[in-house]
Amino acid sequence: MFIPKLYRSEDYDVMKQIIRENSFALLISSVDKIRATHSMMILNEDDSENPYIEAHISRANPQAKTLKNGDEVLCDFLGAHTYISSSWYDHVNVSTWNYEAVQIYGKIEVMNHDELYAHLEKLTSKYEKFQQCPMMVKDMGKEFVEKEMKGAFGVKILPTEIFIKQKLSQNRKEADFHNIISHLEESDDNARKIADKMKSIKK
């Protein structure tokens, strides 16, 4: 990912928030050919000094058949994003797109049975706890879960490089910057999220 210095962030709290709010990300590999699979991902912070990404894909997926311990992959997370119209500037310019993104390069470690089971418990809990009648892994019965697990290929991605990008109109003068925020606040949810992000970087 190309990141001009103006848009580069080294704020790992920003990274965590982007991953937490945009967990359905791309797992990209190039072992035999370029392959990409959308997958639910979790940031494991049990060891705060060495956090890593957890993910799983279908064992029937050709990508799963090629990946092995030590292979390099790329996890690509796209955060909030929205169109920025050049009509919002006080001068002639081009339109653009504001967005946040995280890319993490890392080495694969294939999960063992217990790690995959724990991963599925955490993933299910993250989304089921908000349901009216949550269905947790423990409610499904271990025999059923282990049968379903046979079709899942779980991986840990140990980061080797982390890139955080926040393209939030930092290159615009003050008047244009605030005018962009005003227009975004009148638009959809994603646009309002970007407006909030823009306001936060000016604090």
Tab-separated table of C-alpha atoms in Angstrom:
chain	number	residue	atom	x	y	z
A	1	MET	CA	0.000	0.000	0.000
A	2	PHE	CA	1.400	3.366	-1.031
A	3	ILE	CA	1.263	5.785	1.921
A	4	PRO	CA	2.498	9.356	1.495
A	5	LYS	CA	4.031	10.619	4.732
A	6	LEU	CA	1.103	12.966	5.336
A	7	TYR	CA	-1.329	10.032	5.576
A	8	ARG	CA	0.895	7.561	7.408
A	9	SER	CA	-0.038	6.618	10.971
A	10	GLU	CA	1.882	4.686	13.584
A	11	ASP	CA	-0.966	4.777	16.089
A	12	TYR	CA	-1.621	1.146	16.981
A	13	ASP	CA	-4.849	2.085	18.740
A	14	VAL	CA	-6.108	3.320	15.363
A	15	MET	CA	-5.011	0.014	13.836
A	16	LYS	CA	-6.871	-1.975	16.497
A	17	GLN	CA	-10.031	0.048	16.005
A	18	ILE	CA	-9.960	-0.403	12.221
A	19	ILE	CA	-9.480	-4.165	12.604
A	20	ARG	CA	-12.144	-4.436	15.309
A	21	GLU	CA	-14.740	-2.524	13.258
A	22	ASN	CA	-13.834	-4.029	9.857
A	23	SER	CA	-13.023	-7.650	10.640
A	24	PHE	CA	-14.283	-9.078	7.340
A	25	ALA	CA	-11.003	-8.606	5.510
A	26	LEU	CA	-8.963	-10.062	2.665
A	27	LEU	CA	-6.431	-12.837	3.229
A	28	ILE	CA	-4.031	-12.610	0.272
A	29	SER	CA	-1.315	-15.098	-0.662
A	30	SER	CA	0.900	-15.860	-3.652
A	31	VAL	CA	2.311	-19.332	-2.994
A	32	ASP	CA	1.365	-20.802	-6.378
A	33	LYS	CA	-0.638	-17.870	-7.786
A	34	ILE	CA	-2.218	-14.733	-6.352
A	35	ARG	CA	-5.188	-15.791	-4.224
A	36	ALA	CA	-7.517	-13.706	-2.039
A	37	THR	CA	-10.276	-14.812	0.325
A	38	HIS	CA	-12.619	-12.651	2.366
A	39	SER	CA	-12.434	-13.939	5.914
A	40	MET	CA	-13.476	-13.014	9.441
A	41	MET	CA	-10.374	-11.968	11.385
A	42	ILE	CA	-9.620	-11.287	15.044
A	43	LEU	CA	-6.650	-9.514	16.588
A	44	ASN	CA	-5.304	-11.778	19.354
A	45	GLU	CA	-3.723	-9.673	22.095
A	46	ASP	CA	-3.204	-12.377	24.736
A	47	ASP	CA	0.491	-11.496	24.517
A	48	SER	CA	0.358	-7.689	24.378
A	49	GLU	CA	3.962	-7.551	23.154
A	50	ASN	CA	3.321	-9.898	20.224
A	51	PRO	CA	-0.275	-9.576	18.947
A	52	TYR	CA	-1.267	-11.546	15.877
A	53	ILE	CA	-4.203	-12.052	13.528
A	54	GLU	CA	-6.465	-15.105	13.699
A	55	ALA	CA	-8.547	-16.197	10.709
A	56	HIS	CA	-10.120	-19.255	9.139
A	57	ILE	CA	-11.267	-20.180	5.660
A	58	SER	CA	-12.922	-23.227	4.141
A	59	ARG	CA	-10.653	-26.254	3.935
A	60	ALA	CA	-12.090	-26.815	0.439
A	61	ASN	CA	-10.769	-23.412	-0.656
A	62	PRO	CA	-7.766	-23.831	-3.019
A	63	GLN	CA	-5.960	-21.198	-0.952
A	64	ALA	CA	-6.159	-23.456	2.118
A	65	LYS	CA	-4.634	-26.308	0.133
A	66	THR	CA	-1.526	-24.255	-0.660
A	67	LEU	CA	-0.791	-22.519	2.660
A	68	LYS	CA	1.674	-23.996	5.131
A	69	ASN	CA	3.691	-22.843	8.136
A	70	GLY	CA	6.051	-19.997	7.299
A	71	ASP	CA	4.299	-18.809	4.131
A	72	GLU	CA	3.892	-15.036	3.805
A	73	VAL	CA	0.406	-13.561	3.491
A	74	LEU	CA	-1.161	-10.112	3.490
A	75	CYS	CA	-4.216	-9.173	5.568
A	76	ASP	CA	-6.009	-6.192	4.039
A	77	PHE	CA	-8.517	-4.223	6.140
A	78	LEU	CA	-10.550	-1.363	4.643
A	79	GLY	CA	-12.019	0.974	7.233
A	80	ALA	CA	-14.496	3.814	6.795
A	81	HIS	CA	-14.355	5.428	3.353
A	82	THR	CA	-16.278	8.004	1.343
A	83	TYR	CA	-16.246	10.169	-1.782
A	84	ILE	CA	-14.978	13.754	-1.490
A	85	SER	CA	-16.410	16.121	-4.099
A	86	SER	CA	-14.199	18.863	-5.507
A	87	SER	CA	-17.283	21.101	-5.421
A	88	TRP	CA	-16.662	21.423	-1.678
A	89	TYR	CA	-13.410	23.365	-2.224
A	90	ASP	CA	-13.168	27.106	-2.754
A	91	HIS	CA	-10.979	26.531	-5.820
A	92	VAL	CA	-10.830	24.245	-8.858
A	93	ASN	CA	-9.352	20.840	-8.029
A	94	VAL	CA	-10.039	17.138	-8.481
A	95	SER	CA	-12.434	14.994	-6.487
A	96	THR	CA	-10.975	12.220	-4.351
A	97	TRP	CA	-11.728	9.544	-1.757
A	98	ASN	CA	-11.065	9.675	1.987
A	99	TYR	CA	-10.488	6.406	3.821
A	100	GLU	CA	-8.701	4.453	6.507
A	101	ALA	CA	-6.922	1.167	5.857
A	102	VAL	CA	-4.584	-1.307	7.508
A	103	GLN	CA	-2.347	-3.831	5.778
A	104	ILE	CA	-0.483	-6.464	7.755
A	105	TYR	CA	2.138	-8.714	6.214
A	106	GLY	CA	2.873	-11.815	8.230
A	107	LYS	CA	3.969	-15.423	8.408
A	108	ILE	CA	1.440	-18.235	8.619
A	109	GLU	CA	1.124	-20.675	11.503
A	110	VAL	CA	-1.542	-23.299	10.907
A	111	MET	CA	-3.832	-23.709	13.925
A	112	ASN	CA	-4.045	-27.029	15.727
A	113	HIS	CA	-7.364	-28.487	16.876
A	114	ASP	CA	-7.502	-26.672	20.225
A	115	GLU	CA	-6.443	-23.331	18.743
A	116	LEU	CA	-9.124	-23.545	16.047
A	117	TYR	CA	-11.782	-24.446	18.621
A	118	ALA	CA	-10.801	-21.454	20.796
A	119	HIS	CA	-10.746	-19.197	17.728
A	120	LEU	CA	-14.290	-20.198	16.782
A	121	GLU	CA	-15.447	-19.637	20.366
A	122	LYS	CA	-14.027	-16.099	20.377
A	123	LEU	CA	-15.356	-15.261	16.927
A	124	THR	CA	-18.842	-16.553	17.713
A	125	SER	CA	-18.949	-14.739	21.041
A	126	LYS	CA	-17.936	-11.441	19.409
A	127	TYR	CA	-21.017	-11.402	17.194
A	128	GLU	CA	-23.544	-13.551	19.030
A	129	LYS	CA	-23.411	-11.643	22.321
A	130	PHE	CA	-25.481	-8.864	20.740
A	131	GLN	CA	-28.247	-11.212	19.571
A	132	GLN	CA	-31.558	-11.514	21.390
A	133	CYS	CA	-31.021	-15.241	21.921
A	134	PRO	CA	-27.243	-15.799	21.578
A	135	MET	CA	-26.083	-19.157	20.235
A	136	MET	CA	-22.603	-19.698	21.632
A	137	VAL	CA	-20.255	-22.515	20.666
A	138	LYS	CA	-20.824	-24.191	24.044
A	139	ASP	CA	-24.569	-24.320	23.263
A	140	MET	CA	-23.969	-26.255	20.033
A	141	GLY	CA	-22.360	-29.251	21.672
A	142	LYS	CA	-18.712	-30.224	21.299
A	143	GLU	CA	-19.424	-33.174	19.008
A	144	PHE	CA	-21.319	-30.988	16.528
A	145	VAL	CA	-18.696	-28.224	16.598
A	146	GLU	CA	-15.818	-30.649	16.057
A	147	LYS	CA	-17.655	-32.196	13.115
A	148	GLU	CA	-18.068	-28.741	11.541
A	149	MET	CA	-14.436	-27.883	12.310
A	150	LYS	CA	-13.294	-30.544	9.852
A	151	GLY	CA	-14.274	-28.150	7.076
A	152	ALA	CA	-12.342	-25.188	8.510
A	153	PHE	CA	-8.702	-24.231	8.007
A	154	GLY	CA	-7.513	-21.974	10.806
A	155	VAL	CA	-4.401	-19.811	10.662
A	156	LYS	CA	-2.467	-17.402	12.830
A	157	ILE	CA	-0.706	-14.563	11.017
A	158	LEU	CA	2.375	-13.343	12.876
A	159	PRO	CA	3.022	-9.756	11.712
A	160	THR	CA	6.275	-8.854	9.988
A	161	GLU	CA	5.167	-5.438	8.640
A	162	ILE	CA	2.240	-3.205	9.582
A	163	PHE	CA	0.956	-0.259	7.519
A	164	ILE	CA	-1.727	2.151	8.763
A	165	LYS	CA	-3.188	4.768	6.430
A	166	GLN	CA	-5.518	7.642	7.292
A	167	LYS	CA	-6.298	9.749	4.219
A	168	LEU	CA	-8.494	12.408	5.800
A	169	SER	CA	-7.966	15.605	3.776
A	170	GLN	CA	-4.867	16.543	5.782
A	171	ASN	CA	-3.608	18.322	2.653
A	172	ARG	CA	-6.518	20.782	2.576
A	173	LYS	CA	-6.470	24.286	3.998
A	174	GLU	CA	-8.572	24.985	7.072
A	175	ALA	CA	-11.638	26.419	5.327
A	176	ASP	CA	-11.883	23.545	2.839
A	177	PHE	CA	-11.231	20.988	5.574
A	178	HIS	CA	-14.180	22.204	7.649
A	179	ASN	CA	-16.403	22.563	4.591
A	180	ILE	CA	-15.725	18.914	3.716
A	181	ILE	CA	-16.739	17.892	7.238
A	182	SER	CA	-19.984	19.885	6.956
A	183	HIS	CA	-20.957	18.115	3.731
A	184	LEU	CA	-20.034	14.686	5.059
A	185	GLU	CA	-22.146	15.188	8.165
A	186	GLU	CA	-25.179	15.597	5.898
A	187	SER	CA	-24.537	12.319	4.073
A	188	ASP	CA	-24.629	8.568	4.903
A	189	ASP	CA	-23.174	6.636	7.853
A	190	ASN	CA	-19.798	6.010	6.229
A	191	ALA	CA	-19.442	9.690	5.357
A	192	ARG	CA	-20.324	10.723	8.904
A	193	LYS	CA	-17.715	8.288	10.235
A	194	ILE	CA	-15.079	9.961	8.086
A	195	ALA	CA	-16.267	13.374	9.302
A	196	ASP	CA	-15.758	12.205	12.897
A	197	LYS	CA	-12.304	10.843	12.022
A	198	MET	CA	-11.369	14.168	10.424
A	199	LYS	CA	-12.470	16.072	13.517
A	200	SER	CA	-10.458	13.712	15.747
A	201	ILE	CA	-7.162	14.364	13.947
A	202	LYS	CA	-7.566	18.116	14.486
A	203	LYS	CA	-7.943	17.851	18.264
